[in-house]
mmCIF file with all atom_site columns, C-alpha atoms in Angstrom:
data_model
loop_
_atom_site.group_PDB
_atom_site.id
_atom_site.type_symbol
_atom_site.label_atom_id
_atom_site.label_alt_id
_atom_site.label_comp_id
_atom_site.label_asym_id
_atom_site.label_entity_id
_atom_site.label_seq_id
_atom_site.pdbx_PDB_ins_code
_atom_site.Cartn_x
_atom_site.Cartn_y
_atom_site.Cartn_z
_atom_site.occupancy
_atom_site.B_iso_or_equiv
_atom_site.pdbx_formal_charge
_atom_site.auth_seq_id
_atom_site.auth_comp_id
_atom_site.auth_asym_id
_atom_site.auth_atom_id
_atom_site.pdbx_PDB_model_num
ATOM 1   C CA . MET A 1 1   ? 0.000  0.000   0.000   1.00 0.00 ? 26  MET A CA 1
ATOM 2   C CA . PHE A 1 2   ? 2.902  2.339   0.740   1.00 0.00 ? 27  PHE A CA 1
ATOM 3   C CA . ASN A 1 3   ? 4.258  1.929   -2.796  1.00 0.00 ? 28  ASN A CA 1
ATOM 4   C CA . ILE A 1 4   ? 0.951  3.067   -4.329  1.00 0.00 ? 29  ILE A CA 1
ATOM 5   C CA . GLY A 1 5   ? 0.673  6.205   -2.187  1.00 0.00 ? 30  GLY A CA 1
ATOM 6   C CA . TRP A 1 6   ? 4.348  7.022   -2.628  1.00 0.00 ? 31  TRP A CA 1
ATOM 7   C CA . GLY A 1 7   ? 4.034  6.322   -6.358  1.00 0.00 ? 32  GLY A CA 1
ATOM 8   C CA . ILE A 1 8   ? 1.231  8.879   -6.760  1.00 0.00 ? 33  ILE A CA 1
ATOM 9   C CA . LEU A 1 9   ? 3.413  11.476  -5.035  1.00 0.00 ? 34  LEU A CA 1
ATOM 10  C CA . PHE A 1 10  ? 6.354  10.399  -7.200  1.00 0.00 ? 35  PHE A CA 1
ATOM 11  C CA . ILE A 1 11  ? 4.343  10.958  -10.407 1.00 0.00 ? 36  ILE A CA 1
ATOM 12  C CA . ALA A 1 12  ? 3.184  14.373  -9.179  1.00 0.00 ? 37  ALA A CA 1
ATOM 13  C CA . VAL A 1 13  ? 6.766  15.417  -8.407  1.00 0.00 ? 38  VAL A CA 1
ATOM 14  C CA . ASN A 1 14  ? 7.958  14.266  -11.862 1.00 0.00 ? 39  ASN A CA 1
ATOM 15  C CA . PHE A 1 15  ? 5.237  16.312  -13.565 1.00 0.00 ? 40  PHE A CA 1
ATOM 16  C CA . ALA A 1 16  ? 5.917  19.347  -11.380 1.00 0.00 ? 41  ALA A CA 1
ATOM 17  C CA . LEU A 1 17  ? 9.638  19.301  -12.155 1.00 0.00 ? 42  LEU A CA 1
ATOM 18  C CA . PHE A 1 18  ? 8.894  18.891  -15.878 1.00 0.00 ? 43  PHE A CA 1
ATOM 19  C CA . LEU A 1 19  ? 6.636  21.968  -15.779 1.00 0.00 ? 44  LEU A CA 1
ATOM 20  C CA . ILE A 1 20  ? 9.157  24.010  -13.821 1.00 0.00 ? 45  ILE A CA 1
ATOM 21  C CA . CYS A 1 21  ? 11.932 23.086  -16.265 1.00 0.00 ? 46  CYS A CA 1
ATOM 22  C CA . TYR A 1 22  ? 9.883  24.192  -19.272 1.00 0.00 ? 47  TYR A CA 1
ATOM 23  C CA . ARG A 1 23  ? 8.486  27.269  -17.544 1.00 0.00 ? 48  ARG A CA 1
ATOM 24  C CA . MET A 1 24  ? 11.922 28.508  -16.531 1.00 0.00 ? 49  MET A CA 1
ATOM 25  C CA . PHE A 1 25  ? 13.995 27.544  -19.562 1.00 0.00 ? 50  PHE A CA 1
ATOM 26  C CA . GLY A 1 26  ? 11.578 27.180  -22.474 1.00 0.00 ? 51  GLY A CA 1
ATOM 27  C CA . ARG A 1 27  ? 12.583 25.099  -25.461 1.00 0.00 ? 52  ARG A CA 1
ATOM 28  C CA . VAL A 1 28  ? 16.112 24.655  -24.094 1.00 0.00 ? 53  VAL A CA 1
ATOM 29  C CA . GLY A 1 29  ? 14.551 23.284  -20.918 1.00 0.00 ? 54  GLY A CA 1
ATOM 30  C CA . LEU A 1 30  ? 12.745 20.587  -22.902 1.00 0.00 ? 55  LEU A CA 1
ATOM 31  C CA . TYR A 1 31  ? 16.028 19.544  -24.497 1.00 0.00 ? 56  TYR A CA 1
ATOM 32  C CA . ALA A 1 32  ? 17.726 19.502  -21.103 1.00 0.00 ? 57  ALA A CA 1
ATOM 33  C CA . TRP A 1 33  ? 14.869 17.484  -19.614 1.00 0.00 ? 58  TRP A CA 1
ATOM 34  C CA . ILE A 1 34  ? 15.102 14.861  -22.367 1.00 0.00 ? 59  ILE A CA 1
ATOM 35  C CA . GLY A 1 35  ? 18.863 14.484  -21.823 1.00 0.00 ? 60  GLY A CA 1
ATOM 36  C CA . PHE A 1 36  ? 18.411 14.230  -18.057 1.00 0.00 ? 61  PHE A CA 1
ATOM 37  C CA . ALA A 1 37  ? 15.445 11.860  -18.264 1.00 0.00 ? 62  ALA A CA 1
ATOM 38  C CA . THR A 1 38  ? 17.088 9.354   -20.631 1.00 0.00 ? 63  THR A CA 1
ATOM 39  C CA . VAL A 1 39  ? 19.964 8.871   -18.172 1.00 0.00 ? 64  VAL A CA 1
ATOM 40  C CA . ILE A 1 40  ? 17.887 8.808   -14.979 1.00 0.00 ? 65  ILE A CA 1
ATOM 41  C CA . ALA A 1 41  ? 15.335 6.393   -16.463 1.00 0.00 ? 66  ALA A CA 1
ATOM 42  C CA . ASN A 1 42  ? 18.070 3.848   -17.172 1.00 0.00 ? 67  ASN A CA 1
ATOM 43  C CA . ILE A 1 43  ? 19.286 4.047   -13.575 1.00 0.00 ? 68  ILE A CA 1
ATOM 44  C CA . GLN A 1 44  ? 15.797 3.803   -12.087 1.00 0.00 ? 69  GLN A CA 1
ATOM 45  C CA . VAL A 1 45  ? 14.880 0.786   -14.253 1.00 0.00 ? 70  VAL A CA 1
ATOM 46  C CA . THR A 1 46  ? 17.346 -1.374  -12.288 1.00 0.00 ? 71  THR A CA 1
ATOM 47  C CA . LYS A 1 47  ? 15.013 -1.195  -9.267  1.00 0.00 ? 72  LYS A CA 1
ATOM 48  C CA . THR A 1 48  ? 12.068 -3.607  -9.179  1.00 0.00 ? 73  THR A CA 1
ATOM 49  C CA . ILE A 1 49  ? 9.057  -2.987  -6.947  1.00 0.00 ? 74  ILE A CA 1
ATOM 50  C CA . GLU A 1 50  ? 5.739  -4.699  -6.248  1.00 0.00 ? 75  GLU A CA 1
ATOM 51  C CA . LEU A 1 51  ? 2.379  -2.960  -6.217  1.00 0.00 ? 76  LEU A CA 1
ATOM 52  C CA . SER A 1 52  ? -0.540 -4.565  -4.391  1.00 0.00 ? 77  SER A CA 1
ATOM 53  C CA . VAL A 1 53  ? -3.777 -3.988  -6.307  1.00 0.00 ? 78  VAL A CA 1
ATOM 54  C CA . LEU A 1 54  ? -6.955 -5.767  -5.131  1.00 0.00 ? 79  LEU A CA 1
ATOM 55  C CA . SER A 1 55  ? -4.868 -8.381  -3.290  1.00 0.00 ? 80  SER A CA 1
ATOM 56  C CA . PHE A 1 56  ? -2.749 -9.027  -6.394  1.00 0.00 ? 81  PHE A CA 1
ATOM 57  C CA . GLY A 1 57  ? 0.974  -8.301  -6.355  1.00 0.00 ? 82  GLY A CA 1
ATOM 58  C CA . ILE A 1 58  ? 2.158  -6.698  -9.601  1.00 0.00 ? 83  ILE A CA 1
ATOM 59  C CA . ILE A 1 59  ? 5.881  -6.687  -10.371 1.00 0.00 ? 84  ILE A CA 1
ATOM 60  C CA . MET A 1 60  ? 7.241  -3.679  -12.229 1.00 0.00 ? 85  MET A CA 1
ATOM 61  C CA . THR A 1 61  ? 10.414 -1.697  -12.681 1.00 0.00 ? 86  THR A CA 1
ATOM 62  C CA . LEU A 1 62  ? 10.879 1.969   -11.955 1.00 0.00 ? 87  LEU A CA 1
ATOM 63  C CA . GLY A 1 63  ? 11.819 4.461   -14.653 1.00 0.00 ? 88  GLY A CA 1
ATOM 64  C CA . ASN A 1 64  ? 8.422  4.369   -16.358 1.00 0.00 ? 89  ASN A CA 1
ATOM 65  C CA . THR A 1 65  ? 7.266  7.731   -15.064 1.00 0.00 ? 90  THR A CA 1
ATOM 66  C CA . ILE A 1 66  ? 10.271 9.788   -16.063 1.00 0.00 ? 91  ILE A CA 1
ATOM 67  C CA . TYR A 1 67  ? 10.551 7.915   -19.357 1.00 0.00 ? 92  TYR A CA 1
ATOM 68  C CA . THR A 1 68  ? 6.983  8.939   -20.185 1.00 0.00 ? 93  THR A CA 1
ATOM 69  C CA . THR A 1 69  ? 7.975  12.581  -19.680 1.00 0.00 ? 94  THR A CA 1
ATOM 70  C CA . ILE A 1 70  ? 10.365 12.176  -22.633 1.00 0.00 ? 95  ILE A CA 1
ATOM 71  C CA . SER A 1 71  ? 7.368  11.625  -24.914 1.00 0.00 ? 96  SER A CA 1
ATOM 72  C CA . MET A 1 72  ? 5.663  14.550  -23.194 1.00 0.00 ? 97  MET A CA 1
ATOM 73  C CA . SER A 1 73  ? 8.679  16.691  -24.074 1.00 0.00 ? 98  SER A CA 1
ATOM 74  C CA . THR A 1 74  ? 8.843  15.630  -27.722 1.00 0.00 ? 99  THR A CA 1
ATOM 75  C CA . ASP A 1 75  ? 5.071  16.106  -28.074 1.00 0.00 ? 100 ASP A CA 1
ATOM 76  C CA . MET A 1 76  ? 5.391  19.608  -26.653 1.00 0.00 ? 101 MET A CA 1
ATOM 77  C CA . LEU A 1 77  ? 8.274  20.396  -29.013 1.00 0.00 ? 102 LEU A CA 1
ATOM 78  C CA . ASN A 1 78  ? 6.252  19.015  -31.925 1.00 0.00 ? 103 ASN A CA 1
ATOM 79  C CA . GLU A 1 79  ? 3.179  20.996  -30.918 1.00 0.00 ? 104 GLU A CA 1
ATOM 80  C CA . LYS A 1 80  ? 4.841  24.369  -30.385 1.00 0.00 ? 105 LYS A CA 1
ATOM 81  C CA . TYR A 1 81  ? 8.015  24.276  -32.475 1.00 0.00 ? 106 TYR A CA 1
ATOM 82  C CA . GLY A 1 82  ? 7.407  21.664  -35.160 1.00 0.00 ? 107 GLY A CA 1
ATOM 83  C CA . PRO A 1 83  ? 8.544  18.095  -35.993 1.00 0.00 ? 108 PRO A CA 1
ATOM 84  C CA . LYS A 1 84  ? 12.080 19.195  -36.913 1.00 0.00 ? 109 LYS A CA 1
ATOM 85  C CA . GLU A 1 85  ? 12.730 20.322  -33.334 1.00 0.00 ? 110 GLU A CA 1
ATOM 86  C CA . ALA A 1 86  ? 11.143 17.128  -31.963 1.00 0.00 ? 111 ALA A CA 1
ATOM 87  C CA . ARG A 1 87  ? 13.408 14.915  -34.102 1.00 0.00 ? 112 ARG A CA 1
ATOM 88  C CA . LYS A 1 88  ? 16.441 16.967  -33.091 1.00 0.00 ? 113 LYS A CA 1
ATOM 89  C CA . ALA A 1 89  ? 15.526 16.412  -29.430 1.00 0.00 ? 114 ALA A CA 1
ATOM 90  C CA . VAL A 1 90  ? 15.271 12.652  -29.995 1.00 0.00 ? 115 VAL A CA 1
ATOM 91  C CA . TRP A 1 91  ? 18.829 12.613  -31.338 1.00 0.00 ? 116 TRP A CA 1
ATOM 92  C CA . PHE A 1 92  ? 19.953 14.725  -28.380 1.00 0.00 ? 117 PHE A CA 1
ATOM 93  C CA . GLY A 1 93  ? 18.555 12.168  -25.939 1.00 0.00 ? 118 GLY A CA 1
ATOM 94  C CA . PHE A 1 94  ? 20.172 9.385   -27.943 1.00 0.00 ? 119 PHE A CA 1
ATOM 95  C CA . PHE A 1 95  ? 23.571 11.079  -27.601 1.00 0.00 ? 120 PHE A CA 1
ATOM 96  C CA . THR A 1 96  ? 23.248 11.626  -23.838 1.00 0.00 ? 121 THR A CA 1
ATOM 97  C CA . LEU A 1 97  ? 22.451 7.953   -23.299 1.00 0.00 ? 122 LEU A CA 1
ATOM 98  C CA . ILE A 1 98  ? 25.418 6.768   -25.369 1.00 0.00 ? 123 ILE A CA 1
ATOM 99  C CA . ALA A 1 99  ? 27.772 9.270   -23.718 1.00 0.00 ? 124 ALA A CA 1
ATOM 100 C CA . SER A 1 100 ? 26.693 8.362   -20.163 1.00 0.00 ? 125 SER A CA 1
ATOM 101 C CA . THR A 1 101 ? 27.013 4.639   -20.900 1.00 0.00 ? 126 THR A CA 1
ATOM 102 C CA . ILE A 1 102 ? 30.546 4.989   -22.292 1.00 0.00 ? 127 ILE A CA 1
ATOM 103 C CA . MET A 1 103 ? 31.676 7.181   -19.406 1.00 0.00 ? 128 MET A CA 1
ATOM 104 C CA . MET A 1 104 ? 30.259 4.943   -16.667 1.00 0.00 ? 129 MET A CA 1
ATOM 105 C CA . GLN A 1 105 ? 31.775 1.810   -18.209 1.00 0.00 ? 130 GLN A CA 1
ATOM 106 C CA . MET A 1 106 ? 35.152 3.552   -18.215 1.00 0.00 ? 131 MET A CA 1
ATOM 107 C CA . VAL A 1 107 ? 34.639 4.590   -14.575 1.00 0.00 ? 132 VAL A CA 1
ATOM 108 C CA . LEU A 1 108 ? 34.031 0.971   -13.558 1.00 0.00 ? 133 LEU A CA 1
ATOM 109 C CA . LYS A 1 109 ? 37.362 -0.079  -15.107 1.00 0.00 ? 134 LYS A CA 1
ATOM 110 C CA . PHE A 1 110 ? 39.398 2.060   -12.710 1.00 0.00 ? 135 PHE A CA 1
ATOM 111 C CA . GLU A 1 111 ? 40.952 -0.010  -9.896  1.00 0.00 ? 136 GLU A CA 1
ATOM 112 C CA . PRO A 1 112 ? 39.375 1.177   -6.620  1.00 0.00 ? 137 PRO A CA 1
ATOM 113 C CA . GLN A 1 113 ? 41.497 2.208   -3.666  1.00 0.00 ? 138 GLN A CA 1
ATOM 114 C CA . ALA A 1 114 ? 41.519 -0.168  -0.682  1.00 0.00 ? 139 ALA A CA 1
ATOM 115 C CA . THR A 1 115 ? 39.088 1.939   1.385   1.00 0.00 ? 140 THR A CA 1
ATOM 116 C CA . ASP A 1 116 ? 36.742 2.672   -1.530  1.00 0.00 ? 141 ASP A CA 1
ATOM 117 C CA . PHE A 1 117 ? 33.107 1.884   -0.754  1.00 0.00 ? 142 PHE A CA 1
ATOM 118 C CA . ALA A 1 118 ? 31.412 2.843   -4.033  1.00 0.00 ? 143 ALA A CA 1
ATOM 119 C CA . GLN A 1 119 ? 32.770 0.357   -6.572  1.00 0.00 ? 144 GLN A CA 1
ATOM 120 C CA . GLU A 1 120 ? 30.567 -2.573  -5.634  1.00 0.00 ? 145 GLU A CA 1
ATOM 121 C CA . SER A 1 121 ? 27.403 -0.464  -5.587  1.00 0.00 ? 146 SER A CA 1
ATOM 122 C CA . MET A 1 122 ? 28.305 1.221   -8.870  1.00 0.00 ? 147 MET A CA 1
ATOM 123 C CA . GLN A 1 123 ? 29.028 -2.169  -10.408 1.00 0.00 ? 148 GLN A CA 1
ATOM 124 C CA . THR A 1 124 ? 25.590 -3.364  -9.352  1.00 0.00 ? 149 THR A CA 1
ATOM 125 C CA . LEU A 1 125 ? 23.884 -0.314  -10.831 1.00 0.00 ? 150 LEU A CA 1
ATOM 126 C CA . PHE A 1 126 ? 25.923 0.229   -13.963 1.00 0.00 ? 151 PHE A CA 1
ATOM 127 C CA . GLY A 1 127 ? 27.242 -3.263  -14.647 1.00 0.00 ? 152 GLY A CA 1
ATOM 128 C CA . LEU A 1 128 ? 23.964 -4.061  -16.388 1.00 0.00 ? 153 LEU A CA 1
ATOM 129 C CA . MET A 1 129 ? 23.994 -0.748  -18.186 1.00 0.00 ? 154 MET A CA 1
ATOM 130 C CA . PRO A 1 130 ? 25.406 -1.936  -21.556 1.00 0.00 ? 155 PRO A CA 1
ATOM 131 C CA . ARG A 1 131 ? 22.517 -4.363  -22.047 1.00 0.00 ? 156 ARG A CA 1
ATOM 132 C CA . LEU A 1 132 ? 19.998 -1.939  -20.578 1.00 0.00 ? 157 LEU A CA 1
ATOM 133 C CA . ALA A 1 133 ? 21.445 0.785   -22.755 1.00 0.00 ? 158 ALA A CA 1
ATOM 134 C CA . ALA A 1 134 ? 21.259 -1.425  -25.858 1.00 0.00 ? 159 ALA A CA 1
ATOM 135 C CA . GLY A 1 135 ? 17.603 -2.161  -25.162 1.00 0.00 ? 160 GLY A CA 1
ATOM 136 C CA . SER A 1 136 ? 16.899 1.437   -24.267 1.00 0.00 ? 161 SER A CA 1
ATOM 137 C CA . LEU A 1 137 ? 18.721 2.868   -27.284 1.00 0.00 ? 162 LEU A CA 1
ATOM 138 C CA . LEU A 1 138 ? 16.888 0.616   -29.710 1.00 0.00 ? 163 LEU A CA 1
ATOM 139 C CA . ALA A 1 139 ? 13.529 1.112   -28.016 1.00 0.00 ? 164 ALA A CA 1
ATOM 140 C CA . TYR A 1 140 ? 14.145 4.845   -27.626 1.00 0.00 ? 165 TYR A CA 1
ATOM 141 C CA . LEU A 1 141 ? 15.011 5.448   -31.273 1.00 0.00 ? 166 LEU A CA 1
ATOM 142 C CA . ILE A 1 142 ? 12.157 3.351   -32.631 1.00 0.00 ? 167 ILE A CA 1
ATOM 143 C CA . SER A 1 143 ? 9.482  4.599   -30.245 1.00 0.00 ? 168 SER A CA 1
ATOM 144 C CA . GLN A 1 144 ? 10.422 8.281   -30.148 1.00 0.00 ? 169 GLN A CA 1
ATOM 145 C CA . PHE A 1 145 ? 10.721 8.675   -33.900 1.00 0.00 ? 170 PHE A CA 1
ATOM 146 C CA . LEU A 1 146 ? 7.463  6.728   -34.200 1.00 0.00 ? 171 LEU A CA 1
ATOM 147 C CA . ASP A 1 147 ? 5.894  9.114   -31.693 1.00 0.00 ? 172 ASP A CA 1
ATOM 148 C CA . VAL A 1 148 ? 7.047  12.122  -33.740 1.00 0.00 ? 173 VAL A CA 1
ATOM 149 C CA . GLN A 1 149 ? 5.727  10.624  -36.986 1.00 0.00 ? 174 GLN A CA 1
ATOM 150 C CA . VAL A 1 150 ? 2.374  9.547   -35.539 1.00 0.00 ? 175 VAL A CA 1
ATOM 151 C CA . TYR A 1 151 ? 1.945  12.898  -33.797 1.00 0.00 ? 176 TYR A CA 1
ATOM 152 C CA . GLY A 1 152 ? 2.651  14.712  -37.072 1.00 0.00 ? 177 GLY A CA 1
ATOM 153 C CA . TYR A 1 153 ? 0.087  12.572  -38.887 1.00 0.00 ? 178 TYR A CA 1
ATOM 154 C CA . LEU A 1 154 ? -2.523 13.148  -36.186 1.00 0.00 ? 179 LEU A CA 1
ATOM 155 C CA . ARG A 1 155 ? -1.815 16.859  -36.209 1.00 0.00 ? 180 ARG A CA 1
ATOM 156 C CA . ARG A 1 156 ? -2.817 16.934  -39.868 1.00 0.00 ? 181 ARG A CA 1
ATOM 157 C CA . ARG A 1 157 ? -5.972 14.899  -39.203 1.00 0.00 ? 182 ARG A CA 1
ATOM 158 C CA . PHE A 1 158 ? -6.911 16.315  -35.783 1.00 0.00 ? 183 PHE A CA 1
ATOM 159 C CA . GLY A 1 159 ? -5.316 19.741  -35.814 1.00 0.00 ? 184 GLY A CA 1
ATOM 160 C CA . ALA A 1 160 ? -7.791 21.688  -33.700 1.00 0.00 ? 185 ALA A CA 1
ATOM 161 C CA . SER A 1 161 ? -6.529 23.143  -30.438 1.00 0.00 ? 186 SER A CA 1
ATOM 162 C CA . ASN A 1 162 ? -9.095 21.189  -28.418 1.00 0.00 ? 187 ASN A CA 1
ATOM 163 C CA . GLN A 1 163 ? -7.966 17.937  -30.096 1.00 0.00 ? 188 GLN A CA 1
ATOM 164 C CA . PHE A 1 164 ? -4.511 18.131  -28.526 1.00 0.00 ? 189 PHE A CA 1
ATOM 165 C CA . TRP A 1 165 ? -5.466 15.273  -26.191 1.00 0.00 ? 190 TRP A CA 1
ATOM 166 C CA . ILE A 1 166 ? -6.077 12.992  -29.193 1.00 0.00 ? 191 ILE A CA 1
ATOM 167 C CA . ARG A 1 167 ? -2.690 13.781  -30.724 1.00 0.00 ? 192 ARG A CA 1
ATOM 168 C CA . THR A 1 168 ? -0.678 13.288  -27.570 1.00 0.00 ? 193 THR A CA 1
ATOM 169 C CA . ASN A 1 169 ? -2.469 10.233  -26.124 1.00 0.00 ? 194 ASN A CA 1
ATOM 170 C CA . VAL A 1 170 ? -2.723 8.228   -29.345 1.00 0.00 ? 195 VAL A CA 1
ATOM 171 C CA . SER A 1 171 ? 0.873  8.936   -30.439 1.00 0.00 ? 196 SER A CA 1
ATOM 172 C CA . THR A 1 172 ? 2.282  8.244   -26.985 1.00 0.00 ? 197 THR A CA 1
ATOM 173 C CA . GLY A 1 173 ? 0.120  5.173   -26.377 1.00 0.00 ? 198 GLY A CA 1
ATOM 174 C CA . PHE A 1 174 ? 1.154  3.605   -29.675 1.00 0.00 ? 199 PHE A CA 1
ATOM 175 C CA . SER A 1 175 ? 4.852  4.439   -29.372 1.00 0.00 ? 200 SER A CA 1
ATOM 176 C CA . GLN A 1 176 ? 5.038  3.284   -25.745 1.00 0.00 ? 201 GLN A CA 1
ATOM 177 C CA . LEU A 1 177 ? 3.631  -0.115  -26.686 1.00 0.00 ? 202 LEU A CA 1
ATOM 178 C CA . VAL A 1 178 ? 6.456  -0.579  -29.180 1.00 0.00 ? 203 VAL A CA 1
ATOM 179 C CA . ASP A 1 179 ? 8.969  0.802   -26.673 1.00 0.00 ? 204 ASP A CA 1
ATOM 180 C CA . SER A 1 180 ? 7.923  -1.612  -23.908 1.00 0.00 ? 205 SER A CA 1
ATOM 181 C CA . ILE A 1 181 ? 8.095  -4.692  -26.139 1.00 0.00 ? 206 ILE A CA 1
ATOM 182 C CA . VAL A 1 182 ? 11.483 -3.803  -27.615 1.00 0.00 ? 207 VAL A CA 1
ATOM 183 C CA . PHE A 1 183 ? 13.083 -2.718  -24.334 1.00 0.00 ? 208 PHE A CA 1
ATOM 184 C CA . CYS A 1 184 ? 11.906 -5.605  -22.170 1.00 0.00 ? 209 CYS A CA 1
ATOM 185 C CA . THR A 1 185 ? 12.930 -8.134  -24.827 1.00 0.00 ? 210 THR A CA 1
ATOM 186 C CA . VAL A 1 186 ? 16.443 -6.770  -25.358 1.00 0.00 ? 211 VAL A CA 1
ATOM 187 C CA . ALA A 1 187 ? 17.152 -5.780  -21.745 1.00 0.00 ? 212 ALA A CA 1
ATOM 188 C CA . PHE A 1 188 ? 15.741 -8.719  -19.792 1.00 0.00 ? 213 PHE A CA 1
ATOM 189 C CA . ALA A 1 189 ? 14.839 -11.717 -21.986 1.00 0.00 ? 214 ALA A CA 1
ATOM 190 C CA . GLY A 1 190 ? 17.241 -14.610 -21.515 1.00 0.00 ? 215 GLY A CA 1
ATOM 191 C CA . THR A 1 191 ? 19.269 -12.939 -18.753 1.00 0.00 ? 216 THR A CA 1
ATOM 192 C CA . GLY A 1 192 ? 18.129 -15.310 -15.996 1.00 0.00 ? 217 GLY A CA 1
ATOM 193 C CA . LEU A 1 193 ? 17.259 -12.314 -13.819 1.00 0.00 ? 218 LEU A CA 1
ATOM 194 C CA . TYR A 1 194 ? 13.550 -13.052 -14.031 1.00 0.00 ? 219 TYR A CA 1
ATOM 195 C CA . THR A 1 195 ? 11.337 -16.063 -14.611 1.00 0.00 ? 220 THR A CA 1
ATOM 196 C CA . LEU A 1 196 ? 9.144  -16.056 -17.727 1.00 0.00 ? 221 LEU A CA 1
ATOM 197 C CA . ASN A 1 197 ? 6.120  -15.133 -15.602 1.00 0.00 ? 222 ASN A CA 1
ATOM 198 C CA . GLU A 1 198 ? 7.984  -12.231 -13.986 1.00 0.00 ? 223 GLU A CA 1
ATOM 199 C CA . TRP A 1 199 ? 9.258  -11.068 -17.383 1.00 0.00 ? 224 TRP A CA 1
ATOM 200 C CA . LEU A 1 200 ? 5.732  -11.090 -18.831 1.00 0.00 ? 225 LEU A CA 1
ATOM 201 C CA . GLN A 1 201 ? 4.459  -9.172  -15.814 1.00 0.00 ? 226 GLN A CA 1
ATOM 202 C CA . ILE A 1 202 ? 7.201  -6.574  -16.215 1.00 0.00 ? 227 ILE A CA 1
ATOM 203 C CA . ALA A 1 203 ? 6.564  -6.184  -19.961 1.00 0.00 ? 228 ALA A CA 1
ATOM 204 C CA . PHE A 1 204 ? 2.794  -5.907  -19.474 1.00 0.00 ? 229 PHE A CA 1
ATOM 205 C CA . THR A 1 205 ? 2.828  -3.623  -16.446 1.00 0.00 ? 230 THR A CA 1
ATOM 206 C CA . THR A 1 206 ? 5.535  -1.445  -18.007 1.00 0.00 ? 231 THR A CA 1
ATOM 207 C CA . TYR A 1 207 ? 3.240  -0.613  -20.914 1.00 0.00 ? 232 TYR A CA 1
ATOM 208 C CA . ILE A 1 208 ? 0.037  -0.305  -18.892 1.00 0.00 ? 233 ILE A CA 1
ATOM 209 C CA . PHE A 1 209 ? 1.716  1.945   -16.360 1.00 0.00 ? 234 PHE A CA 1
ATOM 210 C CA . LYS A 1 210 ? 3.241  4.142   -19.074 1.00 0.00 ? 235 LYS A CA 1
ATOM 211 C CA . PHE A 1 211 ? -0.127 4.417   -20.820 1.00 0.00 ? 236 PHE A CA 1
ATOM 212 C CA . ILE A 1 212 ? -1.904 5.380   -17.597 1.00 0.00 ? 237 ILE A CA 1
ATOM 213 C CA . ILE A 1 213 ? 0.738  8.018   -16.894 1.00 0.00 ? 238 ILE A CA 1
ATOM 214 C CA . SER A 1 214 ? 0.413  9.401   -20.434 1.00 0.00 ? 239 SER A CA 1
ATOM 215 C CA . VAL A 1 215 ? -3.359 9.768   -19.950 1.00 0.00 ? 240 VAL A CA 1
ATOM 216 C CA . VAL A 1 216 ? -2.907 11.367  -16.527 1.00 0.00 ? 241 VAL A CA 1
ATOM 217 C CA . SER A 1 217 ? -0.332 13.744  -18.015 1.00 0.00 ? 242 SER A CA 1
ATOM 218 C CA . THR A 1 218 ? -2.839 15.246  -20.483 1.00 0.00 ? 243 THR A CA 1
ATOM 219 C CA . PRO A 1 219 ? -3.881 18.176  -18.212 1.00 0.00 ? 244 PRO A CA 1
ATOM 220 C CA . VAL A 1 220 ? -0.200 18.766  -17.470 1.00 0.00 ? 245 VAL A CA 1
ATOM 221 C CA . LEU A 1 221 ? 0.546  19.079  -21.193 1.00 0.00 ? 246 LEU A CA 1
ATOM 222 C CA . TYR A 1 222 ? -2.382 21.456  -21.713 1.00 0.00 ? 247 TYR A CA 1
ATOM 223 C CA . TRP A 1 223 ? -1.007 23.590  -18.894 1.00 0.00 ? 248 TRP A CA 1
ATOM 224 C CA . ALA A 1 224 ? 2.516  23.463  -20.351 1.00 0.00 ? 249 ALA A CA 1
ATOM 225 C CA . ARG A 1 225 ? 1.196  24.432  -23.783 1.00 0.00 ? 250 ARG A CA 1
ATOM 226 C CA . SER A 1 226 ? -0.167 27.667  -22.327 1.00 0.00 ? 251 SER A CA 1
ATOM 227 C CA . PHE A 1 227 ? 3.301  28.726  -21.123 1.00 0.00 ? 252 PHE A CA 1
ATOM 228 C CA . LYS A 1 228 ? 5.103  31.529  -22.927 1.00 0.00 ? 253 LYS A CA 1
ATOM 229 C CA . PRO A 1 229 ? 8.692  31.198  -21.671 1.00 0.00 ? 254 PRO A CA 1
ATOM 230 C CA . LYS A 1 230 ? 10.840 34.321  -22.088 1.00 0.00 ? 255 LYS A CA 1
ATOM 231 C CA . GLU A 1 231 ? 13.624 32.212  -23.586 1.00 0.00 ? 256 GLU A CA 1
ATOM 232 C CA . ASP A 1 232 ? 11.406 31.498  -26.611 1.00 0.00 ? 257 ASP A CA 1
#
C-alpha cells in the first residue's frame, strides 16, 4: 500500500519538475529534460518494486514515469516548435544515453582504492547498463521517432486546439507499446534475472503503467502548452 501512495506522489513530483523546467527555460529546458530523463530512467529501471492492487501483487520496474515525460517533451516540441525540433531532441537524448554509458563503463574499469566503498554499488547499478542501454537505445530510437511521426500525422488529421489530447495520447500510447516490447525483450529476456512469468508481468505492467501516466499527463501538457517562456 505504501508503494501506491508514494508512487502517486512520485508521479506528481515528476510532472511538477517537468513543468518548472519548461516554464523557466523554455525550449532549451525541454532539451535539457530529455537528456536528463534518458539517463535517470536507465538508472531507475534497475530497481524492481511490487504494487498490491486488489490483493494481487504486480511486479514492475521503476523508470516508467520519467521515461513517459520524454514523450511529453517531444510532443510539446512538436506541438509548439514543429517536428524538426522534436526529431532533433530525440537525437539529443540518444547522444546523452550513449555518452553516459561509455563514461560509466570507463569509470568501472578504474581499480578502486583499498578503502573505496562505491565500486561494488556502482558495479551493481551500472554493470547491467550496456545491455539496458542497448535495449533502451533501440527502443528509444524506434518509439520516439514513431511518436514524432504519428503525432505529425494526427496533427494533420486532428489539428484543432481542443484535439490536442487525441494527438498526444494516441501517439504516446502507440509508441510506448512498441517501446515496452522492444526494451523488455532486449534488456531482460534470456538474462536469468527473471522467470518467464515475472518477465511477462514486467513487460505488461511497463506498458500499462506508461499508458496510464500518459493519460494522466494530459492536463499537465495542456497547462505546459499555455506557457510563454521568455527564452522562446
